[in-house]
Amino acid sequence: PTSSAPRTPASAPSRSAESKSSAGTLVTAGGVVFVGALDRHLLAYDAATGTPLWKTRLNDVPSQAPISFSAN
């Protein structure tokens, strides 16, 4: 029998409450993924492995996607 349920690769990171996004996600050319979470954290992950790199607490729930820019 076939199933219409989506399949998740075995290597995909699990989704915890802290990682549920409140806005868009930013992936940099340097391989870092930034996401704003519903628990008011801005988190950074390694794009290749999904390993958390750091997080910081914000004053409010992020409502817009993170952005980046290059100077010089």
Tab-separated table of C-alpha atoms in Angstrom:
chain	number	residue	atom	x	y	z
A	1	PRO	CA	0.000	0.000	0.000
A	2	THR	CA	1.117	3.537	-0.671
A	3	SER	CA	0.849	6.428	1.754
A	4	SER	CA	0.256	10.077	0.972
A	5	ALA	CA	1.959	11.170	4.207
A	6	PRO	CA	5.143	13.201	3.633
A	7	ARG	CA	8.367	11.441	4.516
A	8	THR	CA	11.091	13.072	6.570
A	9	PRO	CA	14.698	12.009	5.948
A	10	ALA	CA	16.255	10.160	8.880
A	11	SER	CA	18.953	12.843	9.107
A	12	ALA	CA	16.486	15.734	9.482
A	13	PRO	CA	16.736	17.491	12.862
A	14	SER	CA	13.775	17.079	15.164
A	15	ARG	CA	11.532	20.091	15.756
A	16	SER	CA	11.359	21.173	19.370
A	17	ALA	CA	9.131	23.903	20.776
A	18	GLU	CA	12.039	26.359	20.739
A	19	SER	CA	12.664	25.868	17.029
A	20	LYS	CA	9.144	26.602	15.767
A	21	SER	CA	9.538	29.624	13.559
A	22	SER	CA	7.501	32.798	13.923
A	23	ALA	CA	8.805	34.329	10.701
A	24	GLY	CA	10.949	33.447	7.705
A	25	THR	CA	14.339	31.793	7.718
A	26	LEU	CA	17.661	33.130	6.418
A	27	VAL	CA	20.381	30.870	5.020
A	28	THR	CA	23.756	32.519	4.413
A	29	ALA	CA	26.401	31.669	1.825
A	30	GLY	CA	28.623	30.783	4.784
A	31	GLY	CA	26.344	27.908	5.740
A	32	VAL	CA	24.508	29.396	8.726
A	33	VAL	CA	20.722	29.253	9.103
A	34	PHE	CA	19.010	31.960	11.193
A	35	VAL	CA	15.459	31.611	12.466
A	36	GLY	CA	13.280	33.626	14.835
A	37	ALA	CA	11.323	31.421	17.243
A	38	LEU	CA	7.978	31.777	19.005
A	39	ASP	CA	9.752	31.691	22.377
A	40	ARG	CA	11.417	35.064	21.508
A	41	HIS	CA	14.806	33.589	20.582
A	42	LEU	CA	16.886	34.221	17.476
A	43	LEU	CA	18.715	30.977	16.732
A	44	ALA	CA	21.606	30.068	14.436
A	45	TYR	CA	22.232	26.568	13.092
A	46	ASP	CA	24.901	24.971	10.943
A	47	ALA	CA	23.174	24.501	7.558
A	48	ALA	CA	24.993	21.253	6.765
A	49	THR	CA	24.448	19.449	10.061
A	50	GLY	CA	21.581	21.241	11.806
A	51	THR	CA	23.782	21.685	14.870
A	52	PRO	CA	22.754	24.694	16.994
A	53	LEU	CA	25.491	27.354	16.962
A	54	TRP	CA	24.000	29.987	19.295
A	55	LYS	CA	20.820	31.715	20.376
A	56	THR	CA	19.863	35.011	21.934
A	57	ARG	CA	16.671	36.182	23.633
A	58	LEU	CA	14.774	39.026	21.936
A	59	ASN	CA	12.427	41.573	23.518
A	60	ASP	CA	9.469	40.267	21.523
A	61	VAL	CA	8.482	37.469	19.149
A	62	PRO	CA	10.100	38.132	15.757
A	63	SER	CA	7.480	39.053	13.180
A	64	GLN	CA	9.705	39.403	10.104
A	65	ALA	CA	12.334	37.253	8.414
A	66	PRO	CA	15.967	37.834	9.419
A	67	ILE	CA	18.077	39.803	6.914
A	68	SER	CA	21.783	40.125	6.193
A	69	PHE	CA	23.968	42.496	4.216
A	70	SER	CA	27.561	42.885	3.160
A	71	ALA	CA	29.604	45.999	3.907
A	72	ASN	CA	32.579	47.135	1.821
